Short mmCIF file of C-alpha atoms in Angstrom, two decimals:
data_model
loop_
_atom_site.label_atom_id
_atom_site.label_comp_id
_atom_site.label_asym_id
_atom_site.label_seq_id
_atom_site.Cartn_x
_atom_site.Cartn_y
_atom_site.Cartn_z
CA MET A 16 -1.91 31.00 -7.17
CA SER A 17 1.55 31.97 -6.00
CA ARG A 18 4.22 29.59 -6.82
CA ARG A 19 4.63 28.71 -2.98
CA THR A 20 0.77 28.11 -2.73
CA LEU A 21 0.66 25.84 -5.66
CA GLY A 22 3.68 23.82 -3.87
CA LEU A 23 1.94 23.55 -0.85
CA ALA A 24 -1.36 22.04 -2.83
CA LEU A 25 0.58 19.78 -4.53
CA ALA A 26 2.19 18.38 -1.69
CA LEU A 27 -1.42 18.13 0.01
CA ALA A 28 -2.59 16.10 -3.07
CA LEU A 29 0.28 13.88 -3.14
CA LEU A 30 -0.20 13.56 0.51
CA SER A 31 -3.81 12.38 0.39
CA SER A 32 -3.09 10.32 -2.91
CA CYS A 33 0.00 7.97 -1.11
CA GLY A 34 -2.49 6.00 0.87
CA GLU A 35 -4.68 5.22 -2.25
CA ALA A 36 -1.58 4.52 -4.42
CA GLN A 37 -0.35 1.82 -1.75
CA ASP A 38 -3.88 0.43 -1.52
CA THR A 39 -4.07 -0.07 -5.12
CA ALA A 40 -0.73 -1.58 -5.33
CA GLY A 41 -1.82 -4.44 -3.06
CA GLY A 42 1.05 -3.02 -0.30
CA ALA A 43 3.68 -2.74 -2.84
CA ALA A 44 6.31 -0.36 -2.79
CA ALA A 45 5.07 3.18 -3.97
CA HIS A 46 6.93 6.46 -4.28
CA LEU A 47 5.76 9.34 -1.75
CA GLY A 48 6.63 12.36 -4.54
CA PRO A 49 8.04 13.17 -7.90
CA PRO A 50 11.50 12.47 -9.24
CA GLY A 51 14.13 15.15 -8.87
CA ILE A 52 17.42 15.73 -10.46
CA PRO A 53 19.01 12.38 -11.72
CA ALA A 54 21.77 11.25 -9.38
CA SER A 55 23.75 10.54 -12.50
CA ARG A 56 24.44 14.43 -12.62
CA PHE A 57 26.08 14.66 -9.31
CA PRO A 58 29.45 13.68 -8.32
CA GLY A 59 29.57 10.49 -5.87
CA PRO A 60 31.59 10.69 -2.40
CA VAL A 61 35.22 10.34 -2.44
CA ARG A 62 35.22 8.00 0.88
CA PRO A 63 33.63 4.68 1.10
CA VAL A 64 29.88 3.80 1.11
CA ALA A 65 28.86 1.21 3.95
CA SER A 66 26.44 -1.31 2.73
CA VAL A 67 23.05 -1.74 4.13
CA VAL A 68 22.87 -4.69 6.31
CA SER A 69 19.94 -4.24 8.69
CA ASP A 70 16.81 -2.84 8.78
CA GLN A 71 17.45 -1.64 12.55
CA TRP A 72 20.61 -0.06 14.28
CA ALA A 73 20.34 -1.64 17.58
CA GLY A 74 17.74 -3.23 19.93
CA GLU A 75 14.93 -0.90 20.80
CA ASP A 76 14.80 -1.91 24.27
CA ALA A 77 18.44 -0.84 24.48
CA ARG A 78 17.77 2.48 22.95
CA GLU A 79 14.86 3.54 25.07
CA ARG A 80 17.40 2.66 28.11
CA VAL A 81 19.40 5.73 27.35
CA GLY A 82 16.45 7.80 26.14
CA GLU A 83 17.73 7.71 22.34
CA ALA A 84 14.19 9.00 20.49
CA GLU A 85 13.18 11.19 23.26
CA ARG A 86 16.35 13.32 23.23
CA VAL A 87 16.63 13.58 19.59
CA ILE A 88 13.24 14.77 18.72
CA GLY A 89 13.50 16.83 21.97
CA TRP A 90 16.85 18.67 20.21
CA LEU A 91 14.71 18.68 16.82
CA GLY A 92 12.17 20.66 18.62
CA ILE A 93 9.48 18.60 17.13
CA ARG A 94 5.93 19.42 17.40
CA PRO A 95 2.06 18.10 17.09
CA GLY A 96 0.86 19.22 13.64
CA GLN A 97 4.25 18.96 11.96
CA THR A 98 5.47 16.70 9.26
CA VAL A 99 8.30 14.57 9.32
CA ALA A 100 10.41 12.78 7.02
CA ASP A 101 12.02 9.81 8.39
CA ILE A 102 14.60 9.11 5.86
CA GLY A 103 15.92 5.52 5.80
CA ALA A 104 13.08 4.46 8.42
CA GLY A 105 14.48 0.95 8.50
CA SER A 106 12.12 -1.25 11.16
CA GLY A 107 10.53 2.18 12.30
CA TYR A 108 11.86 2.70 15.68
CA TYR A 109 11.30 6.56 15.05
CA THR A 110 8.30 6.22 12.79
CA VAL A 111 6.14 5.28 15.60
CA ARG A 112 7.55 7.61 18.23
CA LEU A 113 7.73 10.18 15.70
CA ALA A 114 3.81 9.37 15.24
CA GLN A 115 3.25 9.90 18.80
CA ARG A 116 4.76 13.20 18.94
CA VAL A 117 3.01 14.87 15.70
CA GLY A 118 -0.19 13.59 16.77
CA PRO A 119 -3.54 13.40 14.38
CA GLN A 120 -2.85 16.84 12.92
CA GLY A 121 0.63 15.65 12.07
CA ARG A 122 2.56 13.59 9.61
CA VAL A 123 5.10 11.23 9.42
CA LEU A 124 6.49 10.48 6.02
CA ALA A 125 8.64 6.93 6.15
CA GLN A 126 11.17 6.21 3.42
CA ASP A 127 13.57 3.55 2.57
CA VAL A 128 15.43 2.05 -0.09
CA VAL A 129 14.67 -1.30 0.79
CA PRO A 130 11.59 -2.98 -0.42
CA GLN A 131 11.66 -5.60 2.14
CA TYR A 132 12.19 -3.26 4.96
CA LEU A 133 9.10 -1.15 3.65
CA ALA A 134 6.79 -4.40 3.65
CA ARG A 135 7.55 -5.06 7.41
CA LEU A 136 7.27 -1.55 8.44
CA ARG A 137 3.87 -1.10 6.62
CA ARG A 138 2.72 -3.91 8.69
CA ARG A 139 3.88 -2.33 11.69
CA VAL A 140 1.98 1.04 11.30
CA ALA A 141 -0.98 -0.24 9.86
CA ASP A 142 -3.04 1.06 12.71
CA LEU A 143 -1.24 4.52 12.56
CA PRO A 144 -3.09 7.20 10.13
CA ASN A 145 -0.73 9.48 10.26
CA VAL A 146 2.16 7.79 8.70
CA SER A 147 2.74 7.51 5.27
CA VAL A 148 5.18 4.64 3.80
CA GLY A 149 7.03 4.77 0.63
CA LEU A 150 10.02 4.00 -1.20
CA GLY A 151 13.10 6.16 -2.03
CA GLU A 152 15.93 6.11 -4.45
CA ALA A 153 19.87 5.94 -3.62
CA GLY A 154 19.99 9.87 -4.81
CA ASP A 155 16.48 10.92 -4.09
CA PRO A 156 13.86 10.58 -1.04
CA ARG A 157 10.89 11.15 -3.70
CA LEU A 158 9.24 12.91 -0.79
CA PRO A 159 6.44 15.59 -1.96
CA PRO A 160 7.30 19.12 -2.67
CA ALA A 161 6.92 21.71 0.45
CA SER A 162 5.91 18.45 2.58
CA THR A 163 8.56 18.62 5.29
CA ASP A 164 9.23 20.56 8.65
CA VAL A 165 11.83 18.05 9.95
CA ALA A 166 14.00 15.42 8.26
CA LEU A 167 15.69 12.74 10.23
CA LEU A 168 18.33 10.41 8.72
CA VAL A 169 19.30 7.66 11.75
CA HIS A 170 22.26 5.77 11.11
CA MET A 171 22.43 5.43 7.25
CA TYR A 172 24.15 8.71 5.93
CA HIS A 173 27.12 6.35 5.58
CA GLU A 174 24.86 3.78 3.60
CA ILE A 175 23.58 6.61 1.11
CA GLU A 176 25.32 5.73 -2.56
CA GLN A 177 24.67 9.14 -3.88
CA PRO A 178 24.89 11.76 -0.51
CA PHE A 179 24.97 15.08 -2.79
CA ALA A 180 22.24 13.81 -4.92
CA LEU A 181 19.70 12.80 -1.93
CA LEU A 182 20.66 16.25 -0.47
CA ALA A 183 20.03 18.24 -3.44
CA ASN A 184 16.59 16.37 -4.12
CA LEU A 185 15.75 16.88 -0.44
CA VAL A 186 15.77 20.76 -0.53
CA PRO A 187 12.08 20.92 -2.69
CA ALA A 188 10.45 18.96 -0.02
CA LEU A 189 11.49 21.13 3.01
CA ARG A 190 9.15 23.83 3.97
CA SER A 191 10.61 27.33 4.95
CA GLY A 192 12.50 27.07 8.45
CA ALA A 193 12.79 23.48 8.17
CA ARG A 194 15.62 21.62 9.67
CA VAL A 195 17.74 18.29 8.89
CA GLY A 196 19.16 16.22 11.40
CA VAL A 197 21.59 13.61 11.13
CA LEU A 198 22.28 11.05 13.68
CA ASP A 199 25.82 8.92 13.06
CA VAL A 200 28.45 7.89 14.99
CA ASP A 201 31.76 9.84 14.79
CA ASP A 202 33.91 6.80 13.05
CA ALA A 203 34.66 5.69 9.79
CA THR A 204 31.89 5.12 6.96
CA PRO A 205 33.36 1.23 6.57
CA ARG A 206 32.70 0.91 10.28
CA HIS A 207 29.06 2.12 10.16
CA GLY A 208 29.89 5.62 11.16
CA THR A 209 30.38 9.05 9.48
CA PRO A 210 33.29 11.44 11.00
CA ARG A 211 31.45 14.51 12.10
CA ALA A 212 33.63 16.90 10.32
CA LEU A 213 33.09 14.68 7.10
CA LEU A 214 29.84 15.22 7.38
CA ALA A 215 29.77 19.05 8.00
CA CYS A 216 32.24 19.37 4.78
CA GLU A 217 29.76 16.92 2.62
CA MET A 218 26.62 19.01 4.05
CA ALA A 219 28.30 22.29 3.45
CA ALA A 220 29.31 21.07 -0.32
CA ALA A 221 25.25 20.90 -0.79
CA GLY A 222 24.60 24.28 0.81
CA TYR A 223 23.37 23.17 4.40
CA ARG A 224 24.42 25.09 7.45
CA GLN A 225 25.06 23.32 10.68
CA VAL A 226 23.06 25.18 13.33
CA ALA A 227 23.54 22.81 16.25
CA PHE A 228 25.38 19.49 17.63
CA HIS A 229 24.71 17.17 20.18
CA TRP A 230 26.74 14.27 21.78
CA LEU A 231 24.07 11.34 22.28
CA LEU A 232 26.48 8.51 23.77
CA GLU A 233 30.38 9.17 24.09
CA GLN A 234 31.91 5.72 24.28
CA PRO A 235 34.96 5.97 22.26
CA PRO A 236 36.12 4.95 19.61
CA ARG A 237 32.31 4.81 19.00
CA SER A 238 30.52 8.13 19.80
CA GLU A 239 27.01 8.72 18.74
CA TYR A 240 26.14 11.99 17.44
CA LEU A 241 23.07 14.27 16.43
CA ALA A 242 23.95 17.01 13.85
CA VAL A 243 21.41 19.61 12.81
CA PHE A 244 21.46 21.69 9.63
CA GLU A 245 19.76 24.17 7.86
CA PRO A 246 18.83 23.67 4.30
CA PRO A 247 19.74 26.07 1.51
CA ALA A 248 17.15 28.10 -0.36
CA THR A 249 17.74 26.25 -3.49
CA PRO A 250 19.00 23.21 -4.16
CA PRO A 251 22.75 23.20 -5.40
CA VAL A 252 24.12 22.87 -9.10
CA PRO A 253 25.27 19.61 -9.30
CA GLU A 254 28.57 20.51 -11.27
CA ALA A 255 29.46 23.13 -8.56
CA ILE A 256 29.45 20.41 -5.83
CA ARG A 257 33.22 19.14 -4.96
CA PRO A 258 33.44 16.17 -2.87
CA CYS A 259 34.94 16.15 0.13
CA THR A 260 38.21 14.01 1.09
CA PRO A 261 38.03 11.82 4.31
#
């Protein structure tokens, strides 16, 4: 068996066991995949890290009026049958819409680092069999290996305590041809945004290459954007990463 075939087999086994782990834990938060490289090996970001203050960015009705999810899902080319990781899923605005887009043959891996958010999210998606909910870590999304076609990080990149560790540990979960989308606001991290140049620099430091950029909403001084990246073939060496200056 090749290494890639073995990885895919392991991913399928982990996906199938995820629901069992949640059931036997009585709804307690469980990881979706094995641990990666310890976050302690990576440098921290030079810029401030915003605090986690809510499980939603804005009211869902307001987001629907501007067609946010439909536009983002379209820009990322998400198709039926794919597996999408909603990293920092929060209240599940994208999770439920992604589940509808990928359909019964697809999968949504909804991940967050706040157990209380996951408890509410699990109740929201209880009737969606193609959604798995799991607990991540500050520097590790804890996703199954070779499981993900698209990873989406929505209004949470500026809250990641160990961004270089998370980006490195995301790589093994990504399939060939995978894309990573980051939705954020072109503003300083203390104001719950990520300057687009800073995001591009930090992603490049972890080996990611930007392949697309879209303005979702331009209302200065808070302009919302989607940046799309291609991951490196292998995780970066932690000691080789150089943090970016804001």
